[in-house]
Structures are given as C-alpha cells and as structure tokens.
C-alpha cells in the first residue's frame, strides 16, 4: 500500500515538473493532478480504515472463510467509516450530502406546513366570525316581552261608610241617614263613615277623623254624580250643619 | 429515516394541538356563561348570557332583560329586570312614595319592605312588594335613584317561588351598573 502511495507521489512530482517546464498545459495538469489526488486520498482512506479496524480490535487480514468479493453491505460500512472519521474531498462530501437527502424533499415538507397553517388560520377566522355573530345576536335580538313595570295601574279599593247622623234636639228629633255608596266605577269603590251626634241643645260630637272627613268630602263629591240617594245625604249633611250652627247661635 | 420520524412527529403534534384547542374551545362555549354588556339611556349594565334583551310594554322603559328559560310559550318573560325612568314631579322622595301610596288601597299589591339603598355613589330607595295578577303571585324589588330630574327605577320581578333564586343577578347588576 505504501509502495503505491510512493509511486503515486513520484508520478505527481514528475507531473508538476512537466507543468513547470511547460511540457503540458495547465488544463491537463489540473486534470491529472486531481485524478492523482483522488487516488492518493483513497489510498489514505484505506490505510485509515485499516488503522481504525485494528483499533477496534478487528483483524485486518482477510480470513479464509471470507469471500474474496466484499458484499455491498461491507462496502457501505467501509464507506461510512471513511465518511465518519476522515476528512473527505469536496466531491465525496457532496455525494454524501446528496445521499442524506431523503425521499421526502424540503419542498413537500414546506407545502404540508403551509397547508396546516392555512387550515388553522381558516378555522380560527371561521370560529371567530361564528362567535362574533352569536354574541351580536344575543345582545341585539329581542327574546321576550316584559310586562312588569314600576308604575303599575293601581286599582284602589276604599271602604266608605257614610252619614250616620244621630241628631237629638229639644224636640227629641232623631235623624239617621245611612248611605252606602256603591259606585259602579271600576277603579274606585268607596265607603265613608261619618258620625255626628248632637245631644240636647248645643253639644255636637264629631267622631270622624280627618282622613274620614276628607274621604267623606270625596264621597259627597263623587256621589253627586252617582245618584239621587247620595245627593240626599249631602243635603242632610248640610241640614245637620245648619241645625248645628243654629243651635250654637241659640 | 430519523428525519422522516422527526418531521412526521412535528406534523402530528401540530395537528393534535389544533384539534385539542378547537375541541376545548367548543366545550368552553357550551359550558361557560358569558357576560353580555348592554348600554342604553345612560345606563351600562353587564348581565349573564343566559338572560336576553327584551321588549318592555311600559312607556317608561329604557331597556329590559329576561331570563331565557323563564320565557313562556306566549313569549312573555316571567323573570325580568326592567329599567325605567320618569320625569319627577316635585320632590324625589315624595314622587317615589306617591307611586306606592295607591298600592295600599289595592288588595292585589302588598308592600313587604322599604328602605334606603345605594347605587354606585348615589343614594337610592328600595321597595319590595308582591302583586297578584289573575291568581299569579309575583314579587318585585324596585330600586330608585334620581338623575337629571328623572326618577330611574330598576325593577326585578319574578314569580314568588323563583324570586330568591334569581335575585343574585339583580344584585350583581346593581353592584356593577355604570350610570353615565
């Protein structure tokens, strides 16, 4: 092996001498030099392989059992070892890089990645639009009618018992007028109670309170329009007050 | 070979992340109750998304909302919050009291309680009363406040048996309302 190497080096020296003397052109010199360099590298690689194998404890000598022709697998292993431990010329390095490129090229991977991104973007946009629509519908769409209000129509029911006059004069005249006003008005049913008692000459007792009297006045005003009975009650009220005043005058 | 495995696993991870995120997003929209904002007539409120915007029959209504599962077949909300305003005639307190005074003479209304309250930094009046409309007893909580010569009232109404369980929504709206 070393002899081959020495021969090769001698050839390369003579090649260089021929080039310097101008016997061969620059193109031929470059061509042959690269060729010899490749051969020299391969010899170096072989030597390195042997050294590695000897370092790994494997015998470098071929056994009898081994077939003369190395299998493809062994060749590959050797090439791998060379690639792994020896700095190769650029040509081999390029070849090795080419080998590493798998069947799935970078273009396909980029396309798949882009596809995934586009799908994710589309799905995100669609999801956003869907959510936006639903919220708008929820905030603007009228879902029901509300009948409750803080200002309800109140139907007031007021019990009014009106005009109980116990009038006693010197003539022992007693007048009792009881009127129950049942108004037909739907919104108001009023009953007013008013009691006026006059004993003997000038004593008049009014037991109705202020609210009753006010409701009584409401009653009388409303009863004017309601019927003849209520108008008679107001007349009697007037007569009683008149009599009361006359009594006081006396 | 290793390169293929790495690329394949990256793609698988991306797909899994996408699927998981989309599924979780769907679940979130189903389960969570969102908060919806409604702004009208100088009031800004936030309410849960299981309530919806409603149309009130009252002429004084600014806006109203109803609980979605309380809407009957006729489209009338049973659990409602109505926001109303009315120009004040005279003093605010007298005006509010005059609203409830006639109720004393109507057997279908019964005043449960009344008192003072606060909305934001404003003084307010609070009234709770019941009403009986064609045999249906309802309970109401009205909170009144004054703003710009107008009496604003927030009225929460519900059937008596549903009043307490939905009251927290009204209280939340009261605590969160923005009066602009």
XYZ file of C-alpha atoms in Angstrom:
430
model
C 0.000 0.000 0.000
C 2.795 2.369 0.898
C 4.544 1.449 -2.346
C 1.551 2.521 -4.353
C 1.497 5.727 -2.423
C 5.195 6.382 -3.093
C 4.715 5.657 -6.786
C 1.793 7.956 -6.927
C 3.775 10.703 -5.241
C 6.612 10.235 -7.729
C 4.160 10.484 -10.625
C 2.706 13.630 -9.153
C 6.201 15.128 -8.779
C 7.040 14.378 -12.379
C 3.696 15.852 -13.426
C 4.482 19.033 -11.591
C 7.969 19.185 -13.172
C 6.479 18.734 -16.626
C 3.991 21.516 -15.950
C 6.698 23.877 -14.702
C 8.861 23.136 -17.741
C 5.876 23.805 -19.972
C 5.631 20.316 -21.426
C 1.934 20.030 -20.516
C -0.813 22.577 -20.481
C -2.474 23.939 -17.324
C -5.746 22.123 -18.068
C -4.051 18.767 -18.388
C -2.017 19.432 -15.270
C -5.179 20.216 -13.246
C -6.986 17.157 -14.610
C -4.199 14.721 -13.845
C -3.400 16.308 -10.510
C -6.988 15.954 -9.319
C -7.055 12.389 -10.515
C -3.870 11.523 -8.661
C -5.071 13.336 -5.588
C -8.228 11.247 -5.580
C -6.200 8.121 -5.814
C -3.921 9.320 -3.045
C -6.945 10.093 -0.887
C -8.425 6.691 -1.491
C -5.138 5.066 -0.510
C -5.072 7.210 2.628
C -8.642 6.220 3.342
C -7.818 2.563 3.009
C -4.935 2.945 5.377
C -7.096 4.827 7.846
C -9.755 2.136 7.678
C -7.187 -0.482 8.449
C -5.967 1.572 11.362
C -9.489 2.010 12.703
C -10.231 -1.650 12.378
C -7.058 -2.506 14.200
C -8.015 -0.008 16.935
C -11.457 -1.642 17.177
C -9.730 -4.988 17.631
C -10.795 -6.405 14.320
C -8.212 -8.261 12.296
C -7.114 -6.510 9.176
C -6.075 -9.698 7.434
C -8.651 -11.466 5.370
C -9.625 -14.874 6.693
C -10.075 -17.819 4.503
C -13.758 -18.025 5.185
C -14.390 -14.628 3.820
C -15.293 -14.420 0.239
C -12.927 -12.588 -1.994
C -15.553 -10.178 -3.182
C -16.802 -7.969 -0.379
C -20.535 -7.672 -0.111
C -22.322 -4.415 -0.743
C -23.066 -4.080 2.943
C -19.429 -4.276 3.865
C -18.592 -1.757 1.221
C -21.175 0.569 2.638
C -19.828 0.109 6.127
C -16.374 0.941 4.945
C -17.599 3.998 3.140
C -19.482 5.079 6.244
C -16.395 4.700 8.351
C -14.400 6.698 5.866
C -17.024 9.407 5.849
C -17.231 9.342 9.591
C -13.552 9.571 10.528
C -11.730 11.000 7.558
C -11.972 14.384 6.056
C -13.030 13.808 2.522
C -12.526 15.873 -0.551
C -15.413 18.112 -1.523
C -16.639 15.808 -4.224
C -17.290 12.948 -1.858
C -18.759 15.264 0.696
C -21.238 16.497 -1.856
C -22.112 12.954 -2.773
C -22.613 12.113 0.863
C -24.881 15.110 1.331
C -26.882 14.047 -1.661
C -27.309 10.621 -0.151
C -28.613 12.112 3.076
C -31.416 13.859 1.290
C -34.342 11.560 1.826
C -37.243 10.836 -0.421
C -39.338 13.460 1.424
C -37.963 16.623 -0.049
C -37.930 20.017 1.654
C -40.483 21.338 -0.804
C -43.083 18.790 0.229
C -42.464 19.475 3.896
C -42.889 23.211 3.321
C -46.077 22.598 1.392
C -47.518 20.453 4.178
C -46.573 23.032 6.792
C -48.153 25.793 4.740
C -51.282 23.699 4.285
C -51.571 23.148 8.022
C -51.092 26.845 8.701
C -53.723 27.778 6.130
C -56.200 25.284 7.611
C -55.525 26.568 11.133
C -55.906 30.182 10.013
C -59.151 29.457 8.167
C -60.564 27.540 11.107
C -59.602 30.319 13.504
C -61.169 33.010 11.365
C -64.345 30.972 10.921
C -64.547 30.304 14.635
C -64.086 33.994 15.392
C -66.743 35.038 12.911
C -69.137 32.445 14.290
C -68.639 33.650 17.851
C -68.956 37.292 16.855
C -72.246 36.595 15.131
C -73.688 34.719 18.079
C -72.797 37.488 20.521
C -74.320 40.133 18.303
C -77.499 38.142 18.046
C -77.619 37.708 21.802
C -77.153 41.392 22.512
C -79.459 42.857 19.906
C -82.185 40.282 19.350
C -85.360 40.694 21.366
C -86.031 37.405 23.093
C -89.173 38.191 25.066
C -91.748 40.718 26.141
C -91.669 42.219 29.630
C -94.964 43.262 31.115
C -93.666 44.279 34.535
C -93.422 47.972 35.305
C -92.605 50.084 38.335
C -95.599 52.275 37.510
C -98.471 49.800 37.604
C -102.122 50.717 37.255
C -103.329 50.506 40.809
C -106.978 49.699 41.424
C -107.721 51.423 44.734
C -110.393 49.925 46.968
C -111.527 52.348 49.703
C -114.287 51.290 52.115
C -116.504 54.212 52.899
C -119.471 54.208 55.288
C -121.249 57.480 55.073
C -123.502 59.652 57.114
C -124.636 58.155 60.372
C -126.315 61.113 61.935
C -127.740 60.800 65.396
C -129.344 64.113 65.920
C -131.127 64.831 69.126
C -132.695 68.162 69.719
C -135.087 69.587 72.192
C -137.837 68.154 70.143
C -136.277 64.708 70.579
C -135.843 64.589 66.859
C -133.550 61.871 65.726
C -132.449 61.636 62.162
C -130.468 58.731 60.976
C -129.355 58.510 57.407
C -127.287 55.601 56.322
C -125.952 55.589 52.865
C -123.752 53.042 51.273
C -122.367 54.334 48.087
C -121.672 51.510 45.741
C -120.158 53.209 42.844
C -120.143 51.451 39.579
C -116.770 52.850 38.842
C -114.352 50.009 38.241
C -111.380 51.718 39.697
C -112.828 53.058 42.913
C -115.182 51.570 45.454
C -115.596 53.964 48.323
C -117.368 53.728 51.635
C -117.188 56.610 54.074
C -118.275 56.557 57.671
C -119.177 59.808 59.332
C -120.951 60.095 62.631
C -122.311 63.324 64.001
C -124.143 63.302 67.309
C -125.896 66.319 68.738
C -127.168 65.911 72.251
C -129.853 68.188 73.647
C -129.183 71.793 72.921
C -125.696 72.660 71.766
C -123.479 69.615 72.228
C -122.068 68.299 68.985
C -119.605 65.442 68.846
C -117.785 64.590 65.629
C -116.126 61.228 65.953
C -114.827 61.061 62.427
C -111.132 61.644 61.978
C -109.571 63.893 59.403
C -108.988 61.209 56.876
C -112.547 60.040 57.145
C -113.830 63.508 56.721
C -111.656 64.025 53.679
C -112.850 60.800 52.221
C -116.331 61.865 53.119
C -115.914 65.004 51.122
C -114.582 62.925 48.254
C -117.573 60.724 48.658
C -120.011 63.545 48.564
C -118.410 64.996 45.503
C -118.441 61.698 43.748
C -121.884 60.835 44.931
C -123.245 63.953 43.303
C -122.750 62.327 40.011
C -123.659 58.863 41.167
C -127.282 59.034 42.264
C -130.141 60.753 43.981
C -129.599 58.928 47.237
C -126.155 60.343 47.696
C -127.387 63.816 46.884
C -129.980 63.491 49.610
C -127.263 62.505 52.016
C -125.324 65.603 51.224
C -128.445 67.604 51.756
C -128.964 66.018 55.134
C -125.359 66.774 55.934
C -125.976 70.365 55.068
C -129.143 70.444 57.123
C -127.362 68.983 60.104
C -124.614 71.514 59.908
C -127.206 74.218 59.519
C -129.070 72.979 62.541
C -125.815 72.739 64.436
C -124.986 76.317 63.658
C -128.454 77.445 64.553
C -128.116 75.646 67.825
C -124.848 77.305 68.519
C -126.408 80.601 67.717
C -129.078 79.908 70.232
C -35.188 7.672 8.445
C -34.685 9.776 11.523
C -35.559 12.884 9.559
C -38.840 11.345 8.472
C -39.740 10.446 12.038
C -38.952 13.954 13.278
C -40.979 15.615 10.527
C -43.879 13.230 10.990
C -43.920 13.777 14.735
C -43.835 17.572 14.287
C -46.831 17.400 11.957
C -48.650 15.065 14.335
C -48.007 17.385 17.284
C -49.298 20.392 15.341
C -52.436 18.505 14.353
C -53.044 17.293 17.902
C -52.600 20.804 19.305
C -55.025 22.184 16.722
C -57.635 19.502 17.399
C -57.350 19.776 21.179
C -57.586 23.560 21.113
C -60.611 23.516 18.825
C -62.393 20.898 20.934
C -61.647 22.743 24.158
C -62.862 25.980 22.610
C -66.135 24.312 21.667
C -66.546 22.949 25.171
C -65.870 26.342 26.644
C -68.591 27.954 24.562
C -71.059 25.299 25.663
C -70.381 25.347 29.391
C -69.311 28.846 30.313
C -71.786 31.627 30.879
C -70.503 34.755 29.259
C -71.145 38.281 30.414
C -73.035 40.451 27.960
C -72.852 44.222 28.074
C -75.863 46.391 27.309
C -75.760 50.169 27.131
C -78.820 52.344 26.730
C -80.271 55.585 28.056
C -77.217 56.491 30.123
C -77.016 53.089 31.786
C -74.401 50.440 31.121
C -75.092 47.005 32.545
C -73.428 43.618 32.418
C -75.604 40.552 32.637
C -75.095 36.813 32.168
C -75.633 35.332 28.735
C -78.464 33.100 29.994
C -80.511 36.306 30.097
C -81.640 38.074 26.947
C -82.662 41.520 25.813
C -86.434 42.004 25.954
C -89.020 44.475 24.793
C -90.994 46.069 27.621
C -94.595 47.151 27.223
C -94.128 50.073 29.603
C -93.832 53.501 28.025
C -91.226 54.482 30.602
C -88.909 51.580 29.908
C -85.318 52.233 28.857
C -84.392 48.594 28.426
C -85.275 45.263 29.914
C -83.859 41.783 30.122
C -85.435 38.404 30.782
C -84.080 35.092 31.912
C -84.127 32.903 28.822
C -85.508 29.779 30.485
C -88.353 31.759 32.064
C -89.963 32.824 28.804
C -93.368 31.224 28.383
C -94.968 29.962 25.189
C -96.501 33.384 24.539
C -93.051 34.963 24.555
C -93.583 36.758 27.858
C -90.683 36.743 30.281
C -91.503 35.670 33.822
C -88.192 36.547 35.457
C -87.384 40.056 34.311
C -85.379 43.144 35.102
C -86.854 46.332 33.727
C -85.050 49.678 33.681
C -87.421 52.639 33.613
C -87.306 56.384 34.046
C -89.949 59.032 34.532
C -89.770 62.792 34.981
C -90.011 63.738 38.638
C -92.990 65.770 39.677
C -91.953 67.650 42.824
C -89.610 66.138 45.376
C -87.917 62.792 44.526
C -88.902 61.074 47.782
C -92.455 62.364 47.555
C -92.624 61.229 43.958
C -91.458 57.714 44.789
C -93.750 57.463 47.791
C -96.667 58.638 45.715
C -96.047 55.698 43.395
C -96.574 53.205 46.194
C -99.237 55.038 48.196
C -102.101 53.908 45.947
C -100.950 50.320 46.401
C -102.152 50.476 49.991
C -105.697 50.631 48.679
C -105.278 47.838 46.167
C -105.618 44.363 47.595
C -103.570 42.851 44.786
C -100.460 44.675 45.980
C -98.714 44.145 49.271
C -95.701 46.188 50.340
C -93.156 43.904 52.015
C -90.377 46.329 52.874
C -88.911 49.678 52.010
C -85.715 51.469 52.869
C -82.710 53.351 51.670
C -80.011 51.923 49.473
C -77.009 52.953 47.383
C -76.208 52.526 43.683
C -72.611 53.397 42.981
C -72.195 56.694 44.747
C -75.842 57.657 44.503
C -78.455 57.429 47.193
C -81.333 55.196 46.296
C -84.638 53.944 47.637
C -85.535 50.283 47.735
C -89.020 48.794 47.764
C -90.013 45.145 47.847
C -93.618 44.253 47.226
C -95.784 41.475 45.912
C -98.525 41.576 43.347
C -101.298 39.249 42.392
C -102.316 39.274 38.781
C -105.098 36.840 37.904
C -104.030 34.491 40.660
C -100.326 34.609 39.792
C -98.345 35.940 42.711
C -95.187 37.792 41.793
C -92.564 39.502 43.900
C -90.844 42.726 42.895
C -87.781 44.588 44.056
C -87.536 48.182 42.877
C -84.507 50.390 43.400
C -84.983 54.079 42.673
C -82.431 56.809 42.167
C -82.512 60.345 40.837
C -80.541 61.662 37.896
C -81.048 64.849 35.955
C -84.588 65.490 37.116
C -85.619 61.952 36.229
C -86.517 59.147 38.562
C -84.762 55.983 37.435
C -86.052 52.675 38.690
C -84.566 49.221 38.323
C -87.326 46.681 38.798
C -86.656 42.998 39.300
C -89.775 40.856 39.021
C -90.244 37.124 39.308
C -92.806 34.604 40.437
C -92.564 34.238 44.220
C -91.023 30.766 44.010
C -88.296 31.985 41.639
C -87.643 35.363 43.226
C -84.885 34.409 45.648
C -83.004 32.061 43.347
C -82.509 34.712 40.665
C -82.062 37.698 42.962
C -78.269 37.430 42.776
C -78.319 38.509 39.126
C -80.196 41.687 40.046
C -77.804 42.340 42.924
C -74.834 41.805 40.594
C -76.265 44.258 38.063
C -76.875 46.793 40.846
C -73.310 46.495 42.066
C -71.866 46.676 38.561
C -74.096 49.247 36.855
C -72.467 52.299 35.327
C -74.535 55.483 35.282
C -73.130 57.794 32.622
